[in-house]
Tab-separated table of C-alpha atoms in Angstrom:
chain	number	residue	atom	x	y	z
A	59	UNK	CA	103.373	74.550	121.066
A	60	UNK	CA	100.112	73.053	121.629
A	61	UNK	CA	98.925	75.876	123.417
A	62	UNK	CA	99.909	78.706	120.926
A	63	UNK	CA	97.303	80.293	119.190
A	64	UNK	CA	97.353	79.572	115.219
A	65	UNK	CA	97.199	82.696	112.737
A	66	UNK	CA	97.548	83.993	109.032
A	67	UNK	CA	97.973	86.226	106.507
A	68	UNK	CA	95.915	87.853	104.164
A	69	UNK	CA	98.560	90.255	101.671
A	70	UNK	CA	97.335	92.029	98.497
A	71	UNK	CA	99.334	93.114	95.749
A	72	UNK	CA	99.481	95.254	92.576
A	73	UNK	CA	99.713	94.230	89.078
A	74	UNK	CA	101.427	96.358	86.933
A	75	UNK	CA	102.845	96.983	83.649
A	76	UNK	CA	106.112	97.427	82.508
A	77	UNK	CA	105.559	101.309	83.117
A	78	UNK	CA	104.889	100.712	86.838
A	79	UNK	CA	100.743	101.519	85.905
A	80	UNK	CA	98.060	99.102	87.814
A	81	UNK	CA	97.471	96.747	84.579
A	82	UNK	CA	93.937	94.811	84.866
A	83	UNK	CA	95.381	91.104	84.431
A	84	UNK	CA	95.242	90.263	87.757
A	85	UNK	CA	92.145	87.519	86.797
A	86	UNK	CA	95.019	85.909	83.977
A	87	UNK	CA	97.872	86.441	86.752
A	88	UNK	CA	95.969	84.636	89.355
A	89	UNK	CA	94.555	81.770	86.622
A	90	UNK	CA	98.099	80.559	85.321
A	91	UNK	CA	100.504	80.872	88.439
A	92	UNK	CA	101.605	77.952	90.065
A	93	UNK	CA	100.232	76.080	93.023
A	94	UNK	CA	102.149	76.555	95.785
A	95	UNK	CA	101.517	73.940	97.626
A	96	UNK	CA	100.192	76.227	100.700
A	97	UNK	CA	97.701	79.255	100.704
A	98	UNK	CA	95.119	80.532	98.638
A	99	UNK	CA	95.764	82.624	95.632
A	100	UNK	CA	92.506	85.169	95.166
A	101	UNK	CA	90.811	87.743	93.253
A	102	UNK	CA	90.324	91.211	94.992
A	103	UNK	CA	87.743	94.131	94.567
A	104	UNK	CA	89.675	95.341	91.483
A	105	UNK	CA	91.140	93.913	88.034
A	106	UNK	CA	94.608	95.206	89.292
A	107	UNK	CA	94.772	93.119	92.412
A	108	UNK	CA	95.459	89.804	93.808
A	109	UNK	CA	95.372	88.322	96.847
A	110	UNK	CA	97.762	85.924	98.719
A	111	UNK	CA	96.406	84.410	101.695
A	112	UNK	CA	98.576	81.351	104.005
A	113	UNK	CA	97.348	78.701	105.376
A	114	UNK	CA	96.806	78.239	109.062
A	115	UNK	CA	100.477	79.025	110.953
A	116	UNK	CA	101.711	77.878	114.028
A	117	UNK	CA	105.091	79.199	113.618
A	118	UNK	CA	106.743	82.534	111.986
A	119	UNK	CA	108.885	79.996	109.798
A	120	UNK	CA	105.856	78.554	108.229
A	121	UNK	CA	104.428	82.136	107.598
A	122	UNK	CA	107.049	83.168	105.719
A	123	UNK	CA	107.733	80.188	103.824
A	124	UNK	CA	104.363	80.453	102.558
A	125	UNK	CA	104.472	84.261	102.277
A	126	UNK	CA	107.772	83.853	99.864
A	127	UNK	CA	105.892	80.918	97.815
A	128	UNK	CA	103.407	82.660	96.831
A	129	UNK	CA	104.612	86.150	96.061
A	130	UNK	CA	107.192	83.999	94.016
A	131	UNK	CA	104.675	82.023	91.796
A	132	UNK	CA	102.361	85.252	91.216
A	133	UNK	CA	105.780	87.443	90.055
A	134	UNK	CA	106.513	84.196	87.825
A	135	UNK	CA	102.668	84.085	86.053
A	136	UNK	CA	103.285	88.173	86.144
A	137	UNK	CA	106.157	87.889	84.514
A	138	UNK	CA	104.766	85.648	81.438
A	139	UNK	CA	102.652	88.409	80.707
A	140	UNK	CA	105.483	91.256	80.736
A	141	UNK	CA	103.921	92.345	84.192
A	142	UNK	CA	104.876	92.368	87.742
A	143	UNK	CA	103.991	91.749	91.147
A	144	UNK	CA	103.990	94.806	93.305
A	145	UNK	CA	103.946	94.776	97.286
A	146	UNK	CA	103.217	98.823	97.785
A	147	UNK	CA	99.616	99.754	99.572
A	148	UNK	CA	99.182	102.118	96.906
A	149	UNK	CA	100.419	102.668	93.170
A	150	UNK	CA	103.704	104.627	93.191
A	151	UNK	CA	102.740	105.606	89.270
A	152	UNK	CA	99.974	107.794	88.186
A	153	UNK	CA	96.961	106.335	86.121
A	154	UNK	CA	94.297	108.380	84.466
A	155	UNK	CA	91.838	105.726	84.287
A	156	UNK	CA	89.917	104.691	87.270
A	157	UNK	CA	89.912	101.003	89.075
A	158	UNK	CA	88.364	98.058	86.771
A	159	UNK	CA	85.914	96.371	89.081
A	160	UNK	CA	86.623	93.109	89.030
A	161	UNK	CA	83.387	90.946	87.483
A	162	UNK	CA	81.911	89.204	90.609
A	163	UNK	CA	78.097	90.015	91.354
A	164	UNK	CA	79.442	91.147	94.299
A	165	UNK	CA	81.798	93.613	93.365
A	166	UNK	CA	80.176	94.645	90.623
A	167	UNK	CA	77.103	95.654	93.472
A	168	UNK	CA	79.601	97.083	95.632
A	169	UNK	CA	80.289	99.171	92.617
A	170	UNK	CA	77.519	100.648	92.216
A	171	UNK	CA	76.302	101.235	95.499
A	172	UNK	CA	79.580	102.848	96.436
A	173	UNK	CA	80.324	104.584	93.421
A	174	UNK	CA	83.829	106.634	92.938
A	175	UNK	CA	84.473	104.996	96.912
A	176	UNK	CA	85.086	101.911	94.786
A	177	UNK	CA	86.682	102.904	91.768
A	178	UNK	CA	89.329	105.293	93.113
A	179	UNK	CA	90.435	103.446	96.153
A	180	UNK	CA	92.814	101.262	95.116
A	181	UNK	CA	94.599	100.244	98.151
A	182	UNK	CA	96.457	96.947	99.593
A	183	UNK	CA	96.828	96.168	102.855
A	184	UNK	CA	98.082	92.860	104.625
A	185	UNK	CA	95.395	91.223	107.027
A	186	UNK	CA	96.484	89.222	110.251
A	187	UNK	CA	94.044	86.472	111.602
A	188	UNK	CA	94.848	85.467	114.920
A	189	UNK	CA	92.609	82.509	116.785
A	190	UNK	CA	89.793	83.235	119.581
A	191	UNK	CA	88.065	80.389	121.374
A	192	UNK	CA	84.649	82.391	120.725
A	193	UNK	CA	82.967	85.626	119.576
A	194	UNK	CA	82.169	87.067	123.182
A	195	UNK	CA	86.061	86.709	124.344
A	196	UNK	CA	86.912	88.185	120.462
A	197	UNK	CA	84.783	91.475	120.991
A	198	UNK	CA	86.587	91.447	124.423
A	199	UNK	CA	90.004	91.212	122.937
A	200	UNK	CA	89.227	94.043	120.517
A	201	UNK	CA	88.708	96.430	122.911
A	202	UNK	CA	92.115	95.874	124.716
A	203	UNK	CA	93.890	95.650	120.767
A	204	UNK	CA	92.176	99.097	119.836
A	205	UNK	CA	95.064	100.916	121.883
A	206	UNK	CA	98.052	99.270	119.994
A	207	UNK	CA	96.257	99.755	116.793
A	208	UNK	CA	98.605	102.831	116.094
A	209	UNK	CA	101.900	100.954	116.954
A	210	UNK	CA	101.050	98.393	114.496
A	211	UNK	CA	99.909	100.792	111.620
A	212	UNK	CA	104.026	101.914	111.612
A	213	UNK	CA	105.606	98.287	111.170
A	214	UNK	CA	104.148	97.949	107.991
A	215	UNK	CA	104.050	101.438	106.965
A	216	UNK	CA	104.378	101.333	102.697
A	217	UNK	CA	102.616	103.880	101.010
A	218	UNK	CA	104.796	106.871	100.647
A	219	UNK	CA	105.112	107.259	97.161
A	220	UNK	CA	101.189	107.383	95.178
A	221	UNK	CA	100.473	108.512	91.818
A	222	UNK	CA	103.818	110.007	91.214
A	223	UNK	CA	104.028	112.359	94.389
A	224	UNK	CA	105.578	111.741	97.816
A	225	UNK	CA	102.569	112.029	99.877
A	226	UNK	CA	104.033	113.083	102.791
A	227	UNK	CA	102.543	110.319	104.999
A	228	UNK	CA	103.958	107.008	105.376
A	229	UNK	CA	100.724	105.584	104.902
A	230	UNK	CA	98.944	107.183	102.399
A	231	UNK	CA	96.710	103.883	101.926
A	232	UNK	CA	95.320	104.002	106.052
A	233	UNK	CA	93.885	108.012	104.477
A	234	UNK	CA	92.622	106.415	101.000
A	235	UNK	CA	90.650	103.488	103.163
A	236	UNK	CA	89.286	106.411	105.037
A	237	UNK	CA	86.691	106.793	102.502
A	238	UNK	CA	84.806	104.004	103.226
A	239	UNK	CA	81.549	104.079	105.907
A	240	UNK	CA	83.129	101.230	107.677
A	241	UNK	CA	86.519	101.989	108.048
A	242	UNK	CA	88.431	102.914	110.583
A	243	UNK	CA	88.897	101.772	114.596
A	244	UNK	CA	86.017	100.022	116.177
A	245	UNK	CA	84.546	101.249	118.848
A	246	UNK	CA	85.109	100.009	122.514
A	247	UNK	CA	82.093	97.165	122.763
A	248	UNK	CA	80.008	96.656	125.701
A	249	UNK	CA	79.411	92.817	124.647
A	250	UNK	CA	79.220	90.821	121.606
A	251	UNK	CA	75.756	91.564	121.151
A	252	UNK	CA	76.489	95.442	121.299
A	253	UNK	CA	78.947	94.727	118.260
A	254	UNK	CA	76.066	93.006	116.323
A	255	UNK	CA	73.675	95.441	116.903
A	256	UNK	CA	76.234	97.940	115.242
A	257	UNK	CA	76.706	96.018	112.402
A	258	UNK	CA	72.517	95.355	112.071
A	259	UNK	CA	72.331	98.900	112.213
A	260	UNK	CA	74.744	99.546	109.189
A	261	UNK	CA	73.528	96.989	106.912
A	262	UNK	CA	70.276	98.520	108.365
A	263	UNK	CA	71.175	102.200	106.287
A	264	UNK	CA	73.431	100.638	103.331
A	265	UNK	CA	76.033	101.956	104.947
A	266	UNK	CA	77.400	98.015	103.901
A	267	UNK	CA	75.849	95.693	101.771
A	268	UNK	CA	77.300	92.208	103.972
A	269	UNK	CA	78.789	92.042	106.744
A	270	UNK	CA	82.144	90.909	104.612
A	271	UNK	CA	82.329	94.585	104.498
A	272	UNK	CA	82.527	95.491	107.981
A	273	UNK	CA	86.317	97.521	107.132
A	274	UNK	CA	87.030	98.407	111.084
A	275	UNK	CA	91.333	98.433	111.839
A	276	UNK	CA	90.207	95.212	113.606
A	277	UNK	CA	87.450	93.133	113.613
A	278	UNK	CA	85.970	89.972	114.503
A	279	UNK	CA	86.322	87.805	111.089
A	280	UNK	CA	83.028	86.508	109.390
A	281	UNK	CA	84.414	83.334	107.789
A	282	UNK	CA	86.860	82.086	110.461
A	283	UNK	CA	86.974	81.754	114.375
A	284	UNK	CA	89.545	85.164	114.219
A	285	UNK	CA	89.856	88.567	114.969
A	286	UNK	CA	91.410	90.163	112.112
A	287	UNK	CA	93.809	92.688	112.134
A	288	UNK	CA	92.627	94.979	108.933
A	289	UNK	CA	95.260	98.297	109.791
A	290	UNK	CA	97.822	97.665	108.039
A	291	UNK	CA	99.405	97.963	104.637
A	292	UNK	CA	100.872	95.436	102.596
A	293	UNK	CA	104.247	94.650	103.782
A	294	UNK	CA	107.898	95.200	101.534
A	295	UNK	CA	108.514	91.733	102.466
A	296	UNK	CA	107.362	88.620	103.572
A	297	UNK	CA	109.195	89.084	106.628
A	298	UNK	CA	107.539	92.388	107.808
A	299	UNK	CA	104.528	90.432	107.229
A	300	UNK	CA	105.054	88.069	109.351
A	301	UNK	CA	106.691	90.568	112.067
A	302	UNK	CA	103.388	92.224	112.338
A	303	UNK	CA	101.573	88.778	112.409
A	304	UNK	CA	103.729	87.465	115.340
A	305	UNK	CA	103.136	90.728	116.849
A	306	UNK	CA	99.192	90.724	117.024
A	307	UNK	CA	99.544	87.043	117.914
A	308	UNK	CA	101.440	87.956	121.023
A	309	UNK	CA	99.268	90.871	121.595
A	310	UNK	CA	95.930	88.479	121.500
A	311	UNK	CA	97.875	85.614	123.544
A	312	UNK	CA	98.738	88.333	126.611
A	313	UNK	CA	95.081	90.151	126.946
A	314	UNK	CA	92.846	86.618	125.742
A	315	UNK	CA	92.425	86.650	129.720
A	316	UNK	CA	92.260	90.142	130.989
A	317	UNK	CA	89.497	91.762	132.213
A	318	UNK	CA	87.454	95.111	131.021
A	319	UNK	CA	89.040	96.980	128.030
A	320	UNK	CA	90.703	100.298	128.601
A	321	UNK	CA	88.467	103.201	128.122
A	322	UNK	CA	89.807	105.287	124.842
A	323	UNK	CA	87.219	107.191	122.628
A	324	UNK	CA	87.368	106.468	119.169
A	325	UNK	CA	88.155	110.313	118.899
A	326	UNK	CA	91.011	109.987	120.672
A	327	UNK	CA	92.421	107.335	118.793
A	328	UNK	CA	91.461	108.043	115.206
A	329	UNK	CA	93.705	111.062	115.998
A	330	UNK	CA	96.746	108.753	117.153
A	331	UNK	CA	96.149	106.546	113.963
A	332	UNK	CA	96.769	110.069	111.728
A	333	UNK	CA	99.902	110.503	113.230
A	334	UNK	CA	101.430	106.890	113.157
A	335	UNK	CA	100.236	106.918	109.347
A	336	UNK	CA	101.653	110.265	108.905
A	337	UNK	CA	105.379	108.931	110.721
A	338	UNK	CA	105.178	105.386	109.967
A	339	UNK	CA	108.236	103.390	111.593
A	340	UNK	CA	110.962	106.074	112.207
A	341	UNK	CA	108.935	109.114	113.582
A	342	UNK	CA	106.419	108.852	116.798
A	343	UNK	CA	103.308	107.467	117.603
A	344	UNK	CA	101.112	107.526	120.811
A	345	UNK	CA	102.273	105.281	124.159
A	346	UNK	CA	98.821	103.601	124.269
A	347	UNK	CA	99.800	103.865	128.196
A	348	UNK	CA	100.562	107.365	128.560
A	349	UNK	CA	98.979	108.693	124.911
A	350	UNK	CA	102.584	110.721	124.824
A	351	UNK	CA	104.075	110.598	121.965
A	352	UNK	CA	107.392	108.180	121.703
A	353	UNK	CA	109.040	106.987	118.540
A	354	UNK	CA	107.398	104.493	117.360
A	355	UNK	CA	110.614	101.888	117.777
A	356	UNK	CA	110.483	102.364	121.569
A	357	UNK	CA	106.634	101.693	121.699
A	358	UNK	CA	107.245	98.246	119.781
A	359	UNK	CA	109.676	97.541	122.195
A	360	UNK	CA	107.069	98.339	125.302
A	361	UNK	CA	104.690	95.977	123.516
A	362	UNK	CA	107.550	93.417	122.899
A	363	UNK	CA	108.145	93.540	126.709
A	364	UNK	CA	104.414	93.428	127.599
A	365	UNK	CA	103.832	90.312	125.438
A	366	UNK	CA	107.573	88.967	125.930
A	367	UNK	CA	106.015	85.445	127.978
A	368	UNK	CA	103.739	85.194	124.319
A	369	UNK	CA	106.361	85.062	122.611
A	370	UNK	CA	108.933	83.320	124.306
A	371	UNK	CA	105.887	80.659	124.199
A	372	UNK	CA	105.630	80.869	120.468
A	373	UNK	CA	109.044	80.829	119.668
A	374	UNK	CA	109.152	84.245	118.707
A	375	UNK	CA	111.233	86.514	120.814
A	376	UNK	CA	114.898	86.526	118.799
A	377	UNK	CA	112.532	87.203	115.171
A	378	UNK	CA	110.736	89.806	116.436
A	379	UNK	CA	113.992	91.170	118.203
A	380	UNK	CA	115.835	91.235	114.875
A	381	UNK	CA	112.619	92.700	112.923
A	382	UNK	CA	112.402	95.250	114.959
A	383	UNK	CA	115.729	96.320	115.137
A	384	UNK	CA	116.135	95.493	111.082
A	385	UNK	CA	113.295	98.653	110.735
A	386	UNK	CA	115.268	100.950	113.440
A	387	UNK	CA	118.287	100.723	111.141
A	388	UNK	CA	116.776	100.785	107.541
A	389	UNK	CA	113.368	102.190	108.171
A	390	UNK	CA	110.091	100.911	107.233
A	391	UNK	CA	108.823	100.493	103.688
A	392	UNK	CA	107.893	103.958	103.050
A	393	UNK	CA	110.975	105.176	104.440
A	394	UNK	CA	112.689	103.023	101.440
A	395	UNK	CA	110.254	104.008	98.807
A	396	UNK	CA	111.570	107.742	99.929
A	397	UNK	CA	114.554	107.188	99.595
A	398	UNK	CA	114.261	105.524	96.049
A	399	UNK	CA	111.891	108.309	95.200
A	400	UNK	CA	114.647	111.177	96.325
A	401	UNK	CA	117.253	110.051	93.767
A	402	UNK	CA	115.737	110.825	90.894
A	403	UNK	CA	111.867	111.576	92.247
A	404	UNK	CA	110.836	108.771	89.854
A	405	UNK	CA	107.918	106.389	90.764
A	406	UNK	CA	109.367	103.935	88.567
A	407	UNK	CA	112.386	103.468	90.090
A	408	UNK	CA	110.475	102.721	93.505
A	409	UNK	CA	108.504	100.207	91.371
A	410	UNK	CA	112.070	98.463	90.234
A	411	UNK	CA	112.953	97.912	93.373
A	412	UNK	CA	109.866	96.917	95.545
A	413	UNK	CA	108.706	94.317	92.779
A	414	UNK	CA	108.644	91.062	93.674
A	415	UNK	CA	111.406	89.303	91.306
A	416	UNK	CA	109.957	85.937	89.881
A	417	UNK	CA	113.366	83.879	90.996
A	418	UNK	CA	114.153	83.836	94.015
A	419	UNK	CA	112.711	86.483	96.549
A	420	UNK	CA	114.524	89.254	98.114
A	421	UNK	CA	114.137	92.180	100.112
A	422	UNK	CA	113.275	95.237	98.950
A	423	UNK	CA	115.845	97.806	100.439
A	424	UNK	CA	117.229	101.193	99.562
């Protein structure tokens, strides 16, 4: 294993109240829950979130073993306070009141540069780190991950039900994150230096205030030698999670060495991102070969099969086999939170079953 490239994961959740409404405790949630013993527990942009975030991996074991421990202690400190622990990229229950910025200096500028961006976006997504040896091989690897992009959007899919309506996309969160400058699929880079001279130029018209807020599907990562899947939503489980990790780890492993990236405009492919986050899982989503559209099951098995030596490396190939045939069967998490939804087309009964229980931890299925 000495040769497999290390990775993590970055999930945020929801805190919520007994009514299934984003509850601003996250700061007293994340203060009295339990050290895990791995991972970071973390305040995010708003009073409703936290953040969960593993140590370095090697293998998909020790993801979700670390994934489970910490979802489990914040549900427990949650569940003190009569509130839970919610993995759904965006609140299944309507709130009137807009997002409590959470009282950093930073966030509070954020707030006030950005304005209702920051107050009415309140999304979660689940962040994948995998290792680079450098920042010129990471801007090269971006361009050849930029196709996939769409592919990966639909494992993770979990935003069907927001504010009380079925939005009719399975990823209501990727259109939310929309609203920020930043967002969105980077463009194809001619060289490192070409990506810094984009980044210069928006910190150059506010259109970011640090480059912590360069929001691109994937990026190179500002605090770690990464490149950071950012496309995703939070995962239903800790096993999706760690699906799409092992994924973009295999991914990274097969093109580390290739040569020039694939030309694709960012045109092109902003439109193929709509549709998987329209689909999600079990509809279709662009062949980043072809650009025909294929259900989205059969492209995860092309880029299974393109990355199969990665993963037979890492010690991945039955998990992601069973993963991905686990979401062909039973569908994504916004095809559960439909279903759920359809019974009784009640958020709160999609909050029920998707929260995290604080003993142990268990899949949320429909």
């Amino acid at each position: 294993m000495a040769d497999v490239l290390t990775f993590g994961i970055e999930e945020e959740f929801l805190v919520v109240d007994d009514r299934g409404r984003p509850a601003q405790a996250a700061e007293a949630v994340l203060d009295s829950a339990d050290d895990s013993g791995t991972g970071v527990l973390q305040q995010e942009l708003t009073k409703s979130q936290a953040e969960a975030a593993t140590g370095v991996c090697v293998t998909h074991d020790e993801a979700v073993e670390q994934l489970q421990s910490m979802r489990t202690s914040l549900a427990r400190a949650a569940d003190r306070r009569g509130l839970r622990i919610l993995p759904c990229a965006c609140s299944p229950v309507a709130s009137d009141e807009l997002a409590a910025i959470t009282s950093t200096p930073r966030y509070r500028r954020m707030a006030a540069h950005f304005g209702a961006t920051a107050r009415t976006t309140l999304t979660c997504g689940c962040h994948v780190h995998v290792a680079v040896p450098d920042p010129e091989t990471g801007t090269r690897v971006l361009g050849h991950v930029r196709p996939w992009l769409p592919a990966l959007l639909t494992v993770t899919a979990n935003s069907a039900i927001a504010e009380g309506l079925d939005t009719a996309y399975c990823s209501w969160r990727h259109q939310e994150w929309a609203r920020w400058p930043s967002a969105g699929p980077p463009p194809r880079f001619a060289s490192h230096a070409d990506y810094e001279g984009v980044v210069e130029e928006w910190l150059r018209a506010g259109a970011i205030l640090d480059r912590g807020m360069v929001y691109w599907d994937v990026r190179l990562s500002e605090k770690q030698p990464t490149i950071e899947f950012r496309v995703a939503d939070v995962a239903a489980t800790a096993e999706e999670a760690t699906l799409l990790a092992v994924l973009c780890r295999a991914l990274v492993a097969t093109v580390l060495d290739a040569g020039d990236p694939p030309h694709l405009s960012n045109e092109v492919l902003r439109g193929q991102l709509w549709r998987a986050a329209r689909e999600g899982i079990t509809g279709h989503c662009p062949d980043p070969a072809t650009g025909d559209l294929l259900p989205a099951t059969q492209v995860l098995k092309r880029l299974a099969e393109l990355c199969a030596p990665a993963l037979c490396s890492a010690g991945d190939t039955e998990f992601v086999r069973e993963g991905l045939a686990r979401l062909a069967r039973d569908g994504g998490g916004a095809d559960r939170q439909r279903r759920i939804f359809a019974n009784r087309e009640s958020a709160l009964d999609v909050v029920d079953r998707f929260a995290v229980p604080a003993g142990a931890a268990r899949p949320a299925t429909a």
